[in-house]
Tab-separated table of C-alpha atoms and ligand atoms in Angstrom:
chain	number	residue	atom	x	y	z
A	1	MET	CA	1.155	-4.201	24.243
A	2	THR	CA	2.164	-5.436	20.861
A	3	ASP	CA	4.902	-7.524	19.368
A	4	ASP	CA	5.593	-5.613	16.185
A	5	HIS	CA	5.874	-8.576	13.849
A	6	PHE	CA	3.792	-10.379	11.306
A	7	HIS	CA	2.441	-13.460	13.059
A	8	ASP	CA	2.159	-16.846	11.637
A	9	GLU	CA	-1.008	-18.537	11.484
A	10	CYS	CA	-1.260	-22.212	12.319
A	11	GLY	CA	0.538	-25.528	12.340
A	12	VAL	CA	-0.817	-28.972	11.518
A	13	PHE	CA	0.412	-32.472	12.341
A	14	GLY	CA	-1.062	-35.841	11.360
A	15	VAL	CA	-0.210	-39.465	12.164
A	16	PHE	CA	-1.382	-42.610	10.391
A	17	ASN	CA	-1.038	-46.088	11.858
A	18	HIS	CA	0.816	-45.652	15.130
A	19	PRO	CA	-0.178	-47.239	18.482
A	20	GLU	CA	0.711	-43.954	20.203
A	21	ALA	CA	-0.835	-41.652	17.603
A	22	ALA	CA	-2.118	-39.193	20.228
A	23	ASN	CA	1.254	-38.931	21.918
A	24	LEU	CA	3.031	-38.388	18.589
A	25	ALA	CA	0.547	-35.659	17.651
A	26	TYR	CA	1.143	-34.011	21.039
A	27	LEU	CA	4.903	-34.007	20.467
A	28	GLY	CA	4.456	-32.832	16.886
A	29	LEU	CA	2.357	-29.879	18.021
A	30	TYR	CA	4.893	-29.126	20.731
A	31	ALA	CA	7.549	-28.722	18.027
A	32	LEU	CA	5.171	-26.540	15.981
A	33	GLN	CA	4.219	-24.288	18.902
A	34	HIS	CA	5.905	-21.282	17.241
A	35	ARG	CA	3.218	-21.422	14.520
A	36	GLY	CA	0.392	-20.684	16.945
A	37	GLN	CA	0.147	-20.140	20.680
A	38	GLU	CA	-3.516	-19.372	21.145
A	39	SER	CA	-5.146	-22.780	21.082
A	40	ALA	CA	-4.457	-26.385	20.174
A	41	GLY	CA	-6.350	-29.590	19.580
A	42	ILE	CA	-5.947	-33.261	18.701
A	43	VAL	CA	-8.486	-35.683	17.240
A	44	CYS	CA	-7.802	-39.420	17.225
A	45	THR	CA	-9.667	-42.313	15.692
A	46	ASP	CA	-9.537	-46.055	16.216
A	47	GLY	CA	-11.321	-46.658	12.907
A	48	ARG	CA	-14.793	-46.177	14.391
A	49	ASN	CA	-14.903	-43.479	17.033
A	50	PHE	CA	-13.402	-40.011	16.978
A	51	ASN	CA	-12.085	-38.617	20.263
A	52	SER	CA	-11.062	-35.028	20.541
A	53	HIS	CA	-9.394	-32.723	23.036
A	54	ARG	CA	-9.053	-29.003	22.370
A	55	GLY	CA	-8.246	-26.019	24.523
A	56	MET	CA	-7.004	-22.460	24.736
A	57	GLY	CA	-3.333	-21.798	25.466
A	58	LEU	CA	-0.066	-23.610	24.911
A	59	VAL	CA	0.204	-27.300	24.021
A	60	ALA	CA	1.989	-28.174	27.276
A	61	ASP	CA	-0.818	-26.581	29.308
A	62	ILE	CA	-3.777	-27.964	27.342
A	63	PHE	CA	-2.910	-31.674	27.356
A	64	GLN	CA	-2.503	-33.750	30.498
A	65	LYS	CA	-1.373	-37.380	30.458
A	66	SER	CA	-4.977	-38.496	31.063
A	67	ASP	CA	-6.158	-36.522	27.995
A	68	ILE	CA	-3.632	-38.243	25.774
A	69	GLU	CA	-4.602	-41.665	27.170
A	70	ARG	CA	-8.300	-40.962	26.656
A	71	LEU	CA	-7.741	-39.965	23.009
A	72	GLY	CA	-6.526	-43.497	22.146
A	73	GLY	CA	-6.687	-44.627	18.510
A	74	HIS	CA	-3.950	-45.189	15.957
A	75	ASN	CA	-4.592	-42.241	13.619
A	76	SER	CA	-4.547	-38.616	14.713
A	77	ILE	CA	-4.522	-35.045	13.463
A	78	GLY	CA	-3.566	-31.993	15.509
A	79	HIS	CA	-3.516	-28.256	15.161
A	80	VAL	CA	-1.959	-25.233	16.846
A	81	ARG	CA	-3.652	-21.952	16.140
A	82	TYR	CA	-2.978	-18.273	16.094
A	83	SER	CA	-6.307	-16.974	14.930
A	84	THR	CA	-5.948	-15.314	11.558
A	85	SER	CA	-9.555	-15.910	10.718
A	86	GLY	CA	-12.478	-16.281	13.059
A	87	ASP	CA	-12.818	-15.211	16.660
A	88	SER	CA	-10.395	-16.198	19.326
A	89	ASP	CA	-12.353	-18.693	21.409
A	90	LEU	CA	-12.790	-22.397	22.004
A	91	ARG	CA	-15.480	-22.925	19.374
A	92	ASN	CA	-12.906	-21.950	16.724
A	93	CYS	CA	-10.246	-24.376	18.004
A	94	GLN	CA	-9.339	-26.997	15.452
A	95	PRO	CA	-9.466	-29.807	14.423
A	96	PHE	CA	-13.211	-29.851	13.795
A	97	THR	CA	-15.020	-33.195	13.814
A	98	PHE	CA	-18.386	-33.918	12.283
A	99	GLU	CA	-20.674	-36.703	11.201
A	100	TYR	CA	-22.275	-36.688	7.788
A	101	ALA	CA	-23.890	-39.115	5.369
A	102	HIS	CA	-20.589	-40.909	4.784
A	103	GLY	CA	-19.463	-41.272	8.403
A	104	GLY	CA	-17.153	-39.324	10.664
A	105	ILE	CA	-14.534	-36.886	9.525
A	106	ALA	CA	-12.082	-34.478	11.193
A	107	MET	CA	-10.336	-31.539	9.590
A	108	CYS	CA	-7.821	-28.788	10.340
A	109	HIS	CA	-5.996	-26.327	8.176
A	110	ASN	CA	-3.210	-23.791	7.984
A	111	GLY	CA	-3.798	-20.776	5.768
A	112	ASN	CA	-6.641	-18.454	4.911
A	113	ILE	CA	-9.486	-18.986	2.483
A	114	VAL	CA	-9.994	-15.568	0.942
A	115	ASN	CA	-13.473	-16.319	-0.429
A	116	ALA	CA	-14.713	-17.961	2.805
A	117	GLY	CA	-17.100	-15.036	3.464
A	118	GLU	CA	-18.844	-15.358	0.109
A	119	LEU	CA	-19.023	-19.155	0.353
A	120	ARG	CA	-20.470	-18.937	3.845
A	121	LYS	CA	-23.156	-16.479	2.773
A	122	ALA	CA	-24.166	-18.742	-0.098
A	123	LEU	CA	-24.285	-21.778	2.220
A	124	GLU	CA	-26.324	-19.884	4.827
A	125	ALA	CA	-28.772	-18.834	2.122
A	126	GLN	CA	-29.254	-22.562	1.438
A	127	GLY	CA	-29.983	-23.219	5.120
A	128	ALA	CA	-26.559	-24.188	6.469
A	129	ILE	CA	-25.984	-23.503	10.170
A	130	PHE	CA	-22.507	-22.656	11.462
A	131	GLN	CA	-21.169	-23.290	14.954
A	132	SER	CA	-17.974	-21.274	14.573
A	133	THR	CA	-16.618	-18.340	12.600
A	134	SER	CA	-13.707	-20.382	11.231
A	135	ASP	CA	-13.353	-20.796	7.483
A	136	THR	CA	-12.544	-24.492	8.061
A	137	GLU	CA	-16.225	-25.022	8.851
A	138	VAL	CA	-17.104	-23.609	5.433
A	139	LEU	CA	-14.993	-26.336	3.874
A	140	ILE	CA	-16.709	-28.954	6.020
A	141	HIS	CA	-20.112	-27.888	4.621
A	142	LEU	CA	-18.733	-28.005	1.085
A	143	VAL	CA	-17.444	-31.559	1.631
A	144	ALA	CA	-20.786	-32.642	3.111
A	145	ARG	CA	-22.599	-31.340	0.002
A	146	SER	CA	-20.214	-32.919	-2.500
A	147	VAL	CA	-21.441	-35.892	-4.501
A	148	GLY	CA	-18.241	-37.883	-5.081
A	149	ASP	CA	-18.060	-41.578	-4.218
A	150	SER	CA	-15.018	-41.415	-1.923
A	151	ALA	CA	-13.611	-39.084	0.732
A	152	GLU	CA	-10.922	-37.851	-1.647
A	153	THR	CA	-13.284	-37.139	-4.550
A	154	ARG	CA	-15.661	-35.257	-2.242
A	155	LEU	CA	-12.741	-33.296	-0.826
A	156	ALA	CA	-11.401	-32.551	-4.322
A	157	GLU	CA	-14.807	-31.250	-5.365
A	158	ALA	CA	-14.974	-29.023	-2.280
A	159	ILE	CA	-11.464	-27.533	-2.502
A	160	HIS	CA	-12.061	-26.534	-6.122
A	161	LYS	CA	-14.417	-23.874	-4.765
A	162	LEU	CA	-11.754	-22.382	-2.463
A	163	ALA	CA	-9.471	-19.451	-3.209
A	164	GLY	CA	-6.513	-18.663	-0.998
A	165	ALA	CA	-3.871	-20.555	0.892
A	166	PHE	CA	-4.433	-23.876	2.586
A	167	SER	CA	-2.424	-26.805	3.825
A	168	LEU	CA	-5.105	-29.114	5.015
A	169	LEU	CA	-5.311	-32.353	7.012
A	170	VAL	CA	-8.412	-34.540	6.831
A	171	GLN	CA	-9.017	-37.687	8.838
A	172	THR	CA	-11.714	-40.231	8.076
A	173	GLU	CA	-12.269	-43.544	9.854
A	174	THR	CA	-9.777	-45.206	7.526
A	175	ARG	CA	-7.704	-42.467	5.894
A	176	LEU	CA	-5.376	-39.581	6.531
A	177	ILE	CA	-5.423	-37.024	3.701
A	178	GLY	CA	-3.103	-34.035	3.271
A	179	VAL	CA	-3.649	-31.324	0.645
A	180	ARG	CA	-1.792	-28.199	-0.409
A	181	ASP	CA	-3.434	-25.416	-2.384
A	182	PRO	CA	-2.413	-25.164	-6.050
A	183	HIS	CA	0.195	-22.476	-5.228
A	184	GLY	CA	1.579	-24.340	-2.198
A	185	ILE	CA	1.653	-21.045	-0.304
A	186	ARG	CA	1.850	-22.677	3.116
A	187	PRO	CA	4.170	-25.641	3.786
A	188	LEU	CA	3.265	-29.314	4.276
A	189	VAL	CA	5.812	-32.116	4.555
A	190	LEU	CA	5.594	-35.904	4.603
A	191	GLY	CA	7.578	-38.205	6.880
A	192	LYS	CA	7.791	-41.834	7.892
A	193	GLN	CA	8.338	-43.502	11.235
A	194	GLY	CA	8.629	-47.256	10.846
A	195	ASP	CA	5.296	-48.397	9.392
A	196	SER	CA	3.615	-45.104	10.266
A	197	TRP	CA	3.201	-41.990	8.153
A	198	VAL	CA	3.307	-38.430	9.423
A	199	LEU	CA	2.319	-35.121	7.824
A	200	SER	CA	3.412	-31.817	9.290
A	201	SER	CA	3.765	-28.110	8.631
A	202	GLU	CA	7.514	-28.311	9.270
A	203	THR	CA	10.292	-30.887	9.387
A	204	CYS	CA	11.460	-29.789	12.867
A	205	SER	CA	8.561	-31.823	14.298
A	206	PHE	CA	9.839	-35.015	12.617
A	207	ASP	CA	13.045	-34.885	14.626
A	208	LEU	CA	11.137	-34.825	17.914
A	209	VAL	CA	8.939	-37.825	17.043
A	210	GLY	CA	11.777	-39.799	15.457
A	211	ALA	CA	10.342	-39.666	11.925
A	212	GLU	CA	12.349	-39.436	8.736
A	213	PHE	CA	11.639	-36.697	6.242
A	214	VAL	CA	10.347	-38.170	2.973
A	215	ARG	CA	9.452	-35.106	0.876
A	216	ASP	CA	7.405	-31.920	0.641
A	217	VAL	CA	3.793	-32.420	-0.435
A	218	GLU	CA	3.708	-30.658	-3.820
A	219	PRO	CA	1.606	-27.573	-4.551
A	220	GLY	CA	-1.843	-28.792	-5.603
A	221	GLU	CA	-1.148	-32.375	-4.463
A	222	MET	CA	-3.502	-34.478	-2.373
A	223	VAL	CA	-1.776	-37.284	-0.478
A	224	VAL	CA	-4.095	-40.117	0.561
A	225	ILE	CA	-2.818	-42.583	3.165
A	226	ASP	CA	-4.747	-45.736	4.072
A	227	GLU	CA	-4.059	-49.394	4.817
A	228	ASP	CA	-3.094	-49.931	1.167
A	229	GLY	CA	-0.288	-47.398	1.463
A	230	ILE	CA	0.104	-43.891	0.107
A	231	ARG	CA	-1.020	-42.404	-3.184
A	232	SER	CA	-1.211	-38.953	-4.723
A	233	ILE	CA	-4.049	-37.233	-6.511
A	234	TYR	CA	-3.662	-33.956	-8.400
A	235	PRO	CA	-7.073	-32.270	-8.376
A	236	PHE	CA	-5.917	-28.967	-9.886
A	237	ALA	CA	-5.172	-28.584	-13.593
A	238	ASN	CA	-2.244	-26.175	-13.428
A	239	PRO	CA	-0.557	-25.888	-10.050
A	240	THR	CA	1.739	-22.841	-9.993
A	241	PRO	CA	4.192	-22.838	-7.069
A	242	LYS	CA	4.130	-19.613	-5.019
A	243	PHE	CA	5.629	-20.604	-1.682
A	244	CYS	CA	5.567	-17.890	1.007
A	245	VAL	CA	9.070	-16.385	1.018
A	246	PHE	CA	8.458	-14.999	4.518
A	247	GLU	CA	8.617	-18.590	5.820
A	248	TYR	CA	12.356	-18.451	5.042
A	249	VAL	CA	12.811	-14.989	6.538
A	250	TYR	CA	10.837	-15.336	9.746
A	251	PHE	CA	7.962	-17.799	10.238
A	252	ALA	CA	9.483	-21.264	10.063
A	253	ARG	CA	11.814	-22.646	12.705
A	254	PRO	CA	15.492	-22.434	11.715
A	255	ASP	CA	16.001	-26.181	12.154
A	256	SER	CA	13.305	-26.916	9.558
A	257	THR	CA	13.977	-27.624	5.889
A	258	LEU	CA	11.184	-26.542	3.551
A	259	GLU	CA	11.132	-26.863	-0.227
A	260	GLY	CA	14.680	-28.209	-0.009
A	261	ILE	CA	15.993	-25.118	1.793
A	262	ASN	CA	17.276	-25.210	5.374
A	263	ILE	CA	15.775	-22.188	7.100
A	264	TYR	CA	18.802	-21.340	9.264
A	265	GLN	CA	21.150	-21.475	6.289
A	266	ALA	CA	18.832	-19.310	4.170
A	267	ARG	CA	18.705	-16.688	6.933
A	268	HIS	CA	22.475	-16.804	7.342
A	269	ARG	CA	22.936	-16.252	3.590
A	270	ILE	CA	20.491	-13.322	3.641
A	271	GLY	CA	22.779	-11.745	6.250
A	272	GLU	CA	25.762	-12.307	3.961
A	273	GLU	CA	23.895	-10.627	1.088
A	274	LEU	CA	22.986	-7.705	3.351
A	275	ALA	CA	26.652	-7.229	4.269
A	276	LYS	CA	27.614	-7.138	0.581
A	277	GLU	CA	24.767	-4.819	-0.387
A	278	SER	CA	24.864	-2.444	2.587
A	279	PRO	CA	28.293	-2.426	4.210
A	280	VAL	CA	29.138	0.002	7.018
A	281	GLU	CA	32.206	0.675	9.172
A	282	ALA	CA	31.296	-0.833	12.540
A	283	ASP	CA	32.747	-2.487	15.656
A	284	VAL	CA	30.062	-5.088	16.418
A	285	VAL	CA	27.144	-6.851	14.747
A	286	VAL	CA	24.246	-7.348	17.180
A	287	PRO	CA	21.097	-9.384	16.414
A	288	VAL	CA	17.621	-8.520	17.579
A	289	PRO	CA	16.971	-12.011	18.984
A	290	ASP	CA	15.732	-14.490	18.131
A	291	SER	CA	14.929	-14.260	14.442
A	292	GLY	CA	17.604	-11.613	13.758
A	293	THR	CA	20.337	-13.968	14.985
A	294	PRO	CA	21.073	-16.119	11.888
A	295	PRO	CA	21.202	-13.122	9.475
A	296	ALA	CA	23.352	-11.200	11.984
A	297	MET	CA	25.784	-14.120	12.039
A	298	GLY	CA	25.858	-14.078	8.241
A	299	TYR	CA	26.400	-10.315	8.206
A	300	ALA	CA	29.222	-10.575	10.762
A	301	GLU	CA	30.973	-13.385	8.884
A	302	ALA	CA	30.727	-11.704	5.479
A	303	SER	CA	31.829	-8.297	6.784
A	304	GLY	CA	34.546	-9.525	9.142
A	305	THR	CA	32.903	-7.606	12.015
A	306	PRO	CA	32.660	-9.360	15.412
A	307	PHE	CA	29.261	-10.848	16.292
A	308	GLN	CA	28.116	-10.004	19.822
A	309	MET	CA	24.940	-10.664	21.813
A	310	GLY	CA	24.356	-7.018	22.602
A	311	LEU	CA	20.655	-7.612	23.236
A	312	ILE	CA	19.521	-10.371	25.557
A	313	ARG	CA	16.070	-11.807	25.301
A	314	ASN	CA	13.947	-12.995	28.198
A	315	HIS	CA	12.420	-16.253	26.981
A	316	TYR	CA	10.006	-16.577	29.854
A	317	VAL	CA	7.650	-13.685	29.191
A	318	GLY	CA	4.103	-14.980	29.616
A	319	ARG	CA	1.008	-13.739	27.910
A	320	THR	CA	-0.140	-11.560	30.772
A	321	PHE	CA	1.824	-9.613	33.339
A	322	ILE	CA	1.254	-6.811	35.764
A	323	GLU	CA	2.408	-3.441	34.477
A	324	PRO	CA	3.884	-1.036	37.007
A	325	GLN	CA	1.603	1.804	38.020
A	326	GLN	CA	4.338	4.364	37.510
A	327	SER	CA	4.925	4.311	33.798
A	328	ILE	CA	8.324	2.998	32.768
A	329	ARG	CA	9.410	4.107	29.307
A	330	HIS	CA	9.251	1.347	26.698
A	331	PHE	CA	8.196	-1.107	29.375
A	332	GLY	CA	6.931	-3.690	26.898
A	333	VAL	CA	10.171	-3.912	24.934
A	334	LYS	CA	12.269	-3.936	28.125
A	335	LEU	CA	10.325	-6.896	29.390
A	336	LYS	CA	11.420	-8.874	26.382
A	337	LEU	CA	14.844	-7.442	25.529
A	338	ASN	CA	17.653	-5.870	27.489
A	339	ALA	CA	20.785	-4.187	26.150
A	340	ASN	CA	24.087	-5.745	27.221
A	341	ARG	CA	25.940	-2.515	28.008
A	342	ALA	CA	29.352	-4.221	28.323
A	343	VAL	CA	29.443	-5.132	24.620
A	344	ILE	CA	27.681	-2.022	23.249
A	345	ALA	CA	29.080	1.002	25.093
A	346	GLY	CA	31.342	3.140	22.938
A	347	LYS	CA	30.809	0.909	19.868
A	348	ARG	CA	29.546	1.468	16.348
A	349	VAL	CA	26.738	-1.118	16.250
A	350	VAL	CA	25.112	-2.896	13.300
A	351	LEU	CA	21.692	-4.043	14.533
A	352	VAL	CA	20.137	-6.853	12.478
A	353	ASP	CA	16.396	-7.618	12.573
A	354	ASP	CA	14.107	-9.635	10.292
A	355	SER	CA	11.532	-6.953	9.412
A	356	ILE	CA	10.024	-3.583	10.295
A	357	VAL	CA	6.240	-3.656	10.587
A	358	ARG	CA	4.885	-0.543	12.318
A	359	GLY	CA	8.324	0.663	13.328
A	360	THR	CA	7.372	1.193	16.962
A	361	THR	CA	9.528	-1.626	18.321
A	362	SER	CA	12.490	-0.746	16.086
A	363	ARG	CA	12.440	2.806	17.435
A	364	LYS	CA	12.444	1.579	21.025
A	365	ILE	CA	15.247	-0.909	20.396
A	366	VAL	CA	17.438	1.706	18.712
A	367	GLU	CA	16.856	4.004	21.679
A	368	MET	CA	17.695	1.190	24.097
A	369	VAL	CA	20.977	0.485	22.293
A	370	ARG	CA	21.874	4.188	22.277
A	371	LYS	CA	21.102	4.466	25.990
A	372	ALA	CA	23.487	1.554	26.560
A	373	GLY	CA	26.221	3.775	25.143
A	374	ALA	CA	26.407	2.891	21.434
A	375	LYS	CA	28.284	5.510	19.423
A	376	GLU	CA	26.413	4.730	16.197
A	377	VAL	CA	23.457	2.458	15.397
A	378	HIS	CA	23.089	1.071	11.860
A	379	MET	CA	19.942	-0.966	11.294
A	380	ARG	CA	19.997	-3.788	8.723
A	381	ILE	CA	16.831	-5.724	7.859
A	382	SER	CA	16.834	-9.263	6.444
A	383	SER	CA	13.725	-8.748	4.301
A	384	PRO	CA	12.668	-6.069	1.798
A	385	PRO	CA	10.400	-3.287	3.149
A	386	THR	CA	7.013	-4.702	4.265
A	387	LYS	CA	4.505	-2.522	2.419
A	388	HIS	CA	1.411	-4.689	2.042
A	389	SER	CA	-0.861	-6.894	4.146
A	390	CYS	CA	-0.958	-10.671	3.852
A	391	TYR	CA	-4.269	-12.386	3.039
A	392	TYR	CA	-2.934	-15.917	3.087
A	393	GLY	CA	-3.016	-16.922	6.726
A	394	ILE	CA	-0.596	-14.470	8.318
A	395	ASP	CA	-1.768	-12.000	10.927
A	396	THR	CA	-0.780	-8.563	9.652
A	397	PRO	CA	-1.852	-5.009	10.353
A	398	ASP	CA	-3.698	-3.075	7.655
A	399	ALA	CA	-1.381	-1.669	4.991
A	400	GLU	CA	-1.868	1.915	6.281
A	401	GLU	CA	-0.243	0.878	9.557
A	402	LEU	CA	2.871	-0.480	7.880
A	403	MET	CA	5.712	2.004	8.177
A	404	ALA	CA	7.230	1.147	4.782
A	405	ASN	CA	3.863	1.740	3.134
A	406	LYS	CA	3.898	5.420	4.077
A	407	MET	CA	7.576	6.373	4.193
A	408	THR	CA	10.805	6.197	2.236
A	409	VAL	CA	13.720	4.287	3.747
A	410	GLU	CA	15.346	7.649	4.647
A	411	GLU	CA	12.183	8.775	6.445
A	412	MET	CA	11.947	5.458	8.274
A	413	CYS	CA	15.575	5.758	9.340
A	414	LYS	CA	14.860	9.167	10.819
A	415	VAL	CA	11.770	8.025	12.687
A	416	ILE	CA	13.431	4.970	14.259
A	417	GLY	CA	16.421	7.148	15.153
A	418	ALA	CA	19.149	5.092	13.456
A	419	ASP	CA	22.290	6.463	11.792
A	420	SER	CA	21.578	4.352	8.726
A	421	LEU	CA	18.931	1.854	7.631
A	422	ALA	CA	19.061	-0.697	4.824
A	423	PHE	CA	16.899	-3.626	3.733
A	424	VAL	CA	18.031	-6.648	1.755
A	425	SER	CA	17.032	-6.321	-1.920
A	426	PHE	CA	14.644	-8.717	-3.661
A	427	ASP	CA	17.608	-10.028	-5.697
A	428	GLY	CA	19.714	-10.472	-2.565
A	429	MET	CA	16.925	-12.300	-0.755
A	430	TYR	CA	16.316	-14.699	-3.642
A	431	ARG	CA	20.044	-15.275	-4.185
A	432	ALA	CA	20.180	-16.264	-0.507
A	433	VAL	CA	17.122	-18.512	-0.763
A	434	GLY	CA	18.631	-20.121	-3.848
A	435	LYS	CA	15.403	-20.394	-5.839
A	436	PRO	CA	13.835	-18.032	-8.365
A	437	ARG	CA	11.395	-15.326	-7.423
A	438	SER	CA	8.836	-16.738	-9.878
A	439	VAL	CA	8.056	-19.709	-7.586
A	440	HIS	CA	7.401	-17.580	-4.499
A	441	CYS	CA	4.782	-15.312	-3.032
A	442	ASP	CA	6.340	-12.032	-1.874
A	443	ALA	CA	3.138	-9.982	-1.962
A	444	CYS	CA	3.713	-8.310	1.410
A	445	PHE	CA	6.873	-6.780	-0.076
A	446	SER	CA	5.841	-6.356	-3.731
A	447	GLY	CA	2.028	-6.102	-3.689
A	448	GLU	CA	1.894	-8.822	-6.382
A	449	TYR	CA	-0.714	-11.195	-4.975
A	450	PRO	CA	-0.742	-14.684	-6.517
A	451	VAL	CA	-4.422	-15.194	-5.600
A	452	ALA	CA	-6.754	-12.299	-6.356
A	453	ILE	CA	-8.264	-10.645	-3.308
A	454	GLU	CA	-11.897	-10.046	-4.111
A	455	GLY	CA	-14.406	-8.156	-2.036
A	456	PRO	CA	-13.785	-7.183	1.571
A	457	ARG	CA	-10.751	-8.598	3.245
A	458	SER	CA	-11.415	-11.887	5.000
A	459	PRO	CA	-11.168	-11.155	8.724
A	460	GLN	CA	-7.710	-11.689	10.168
A	461	LEU	CA	-7.747	-10.618	13.765
A	462	SER	CA	-5.021	-8.376	15.086
A	463	LEU	CA	-4.037	-10.236	18.196
A	464	LEU	CA	-0.398	-9.269	18.301
A	465	HIS	CA	1.131	-10.147	21.625
A	466	PHE	CA	4.307	-11.437	23.129
A	467	SER	CA	5.065	-14.999	22.399
A	468	SER	CA	8.037	-17.237	22.672
A	469	ARG	CA	9.818	-17.292	19.301
A	470	ARG	CA	12.284	-19.580	17.727
A	471	GLN	CA	15.878	-18.608	17.246
B	501	SF4	FE1	3.990	-14.894	2.825
B	501	SF4	FE2	3.909	-12.244	2.498
B	501	SF4	FE3	2.848	-13.879	0.638
B	501	SF4	FE4	1.693	-13.584	3.043
B	501	SF4	S1	1.924	-12.012	1.452
B	501	SF4	S2	2.043	-15.508	1.938
B	501	SF4	S3	3.490	-13.362	4.389
B	501	SF4	S4	5.028	-13.690	1.244
């Protein structure tokens, strides 16, 4: 069974100088659970020893009170993972810890290093041995071979060899370091809690741990935190911002603010733009929950059409379940969504969703809404057509599997069985985001990749499955 969405990647959270560093990391990861539900891990240090706990599954299931107590220490980094690169098993769980000539170090990252395969081959040819298939381990080898005289200079030397997207956390005995790639494709934000510093993929985690948002780490910036305070290093000559625009549309949690933009408000404005660009006579606007909800609210407000929860989502669908022996049509979608007949029957319905990937789920949802008695079904999508794969840390099908890659909008409309189908335009999306297109990556819509993809595609496993999503 598949959840027909692009899937985000990973989330990272780091704490410097807090007596309950492990507990804060646990809470931080809990708030970032939407960024990866396959595995999680935390590494803590007391300045000498590194203690780690990693496991498969959800944060709440992996960590018991005794695990958190055992981790100890006052500095921590943590990671939630949805494997975009490397196999899906415990040996690929991050953070990784290792000992090298300069002491202990732990590392985790969010993104995808597109030249990890080539780098790994070169390292193996020189005798390097790998314990995992994760591209983070490639970076670890590069750091170990660097000749700089400090952790940050060795790290700077190593990341110069990387191509792709990375928001990286590194922990040494005495330092917490956060780095964003020179395009800042994936997010990384800095916060403060009393005398402690925190780094995270998203601001929503700061609220849970009681930290104040300080600022986004800039594209190409390395933030080094130690007992002397915080300082920034800029290892790349010409950072060119290309933040992932899909974070606004779908990946990030709506209560996060990234690059100065509140995610919920951006999604709401995209809905308003959609209503202006693709109006239709209708009786109700219905979101495909959860991520279709903010744009549906925007569409309803801008069009003056009532907003109704015509589809209800079951938030308690686990990863595995027992399918009935007698086949039930569209069982998978029904498990997750159910049409609310009372608000749909006899109505002209505008259905709002965030994207169409393969089109299989959209077709089933349209059919479900029709079976609930809708007179007309008009599909509106809060992103442009998804025509290309992502190579920067998002789990996507191959381009040939993407419906918009093979069909016109009219053909897609026919296949999903809607009365009309419209996507927000690039201009509409960027008007809603409120920042120019030039500072974003939108390669999965446009095919214009900010980092060249050379050689065979770095492996990004297709492990699409049901998972609890944010609103
Ligand atoms: Fe984001 Fe799409 Fe660019 Fe991937 S290709 S980083 S999903 S905008």
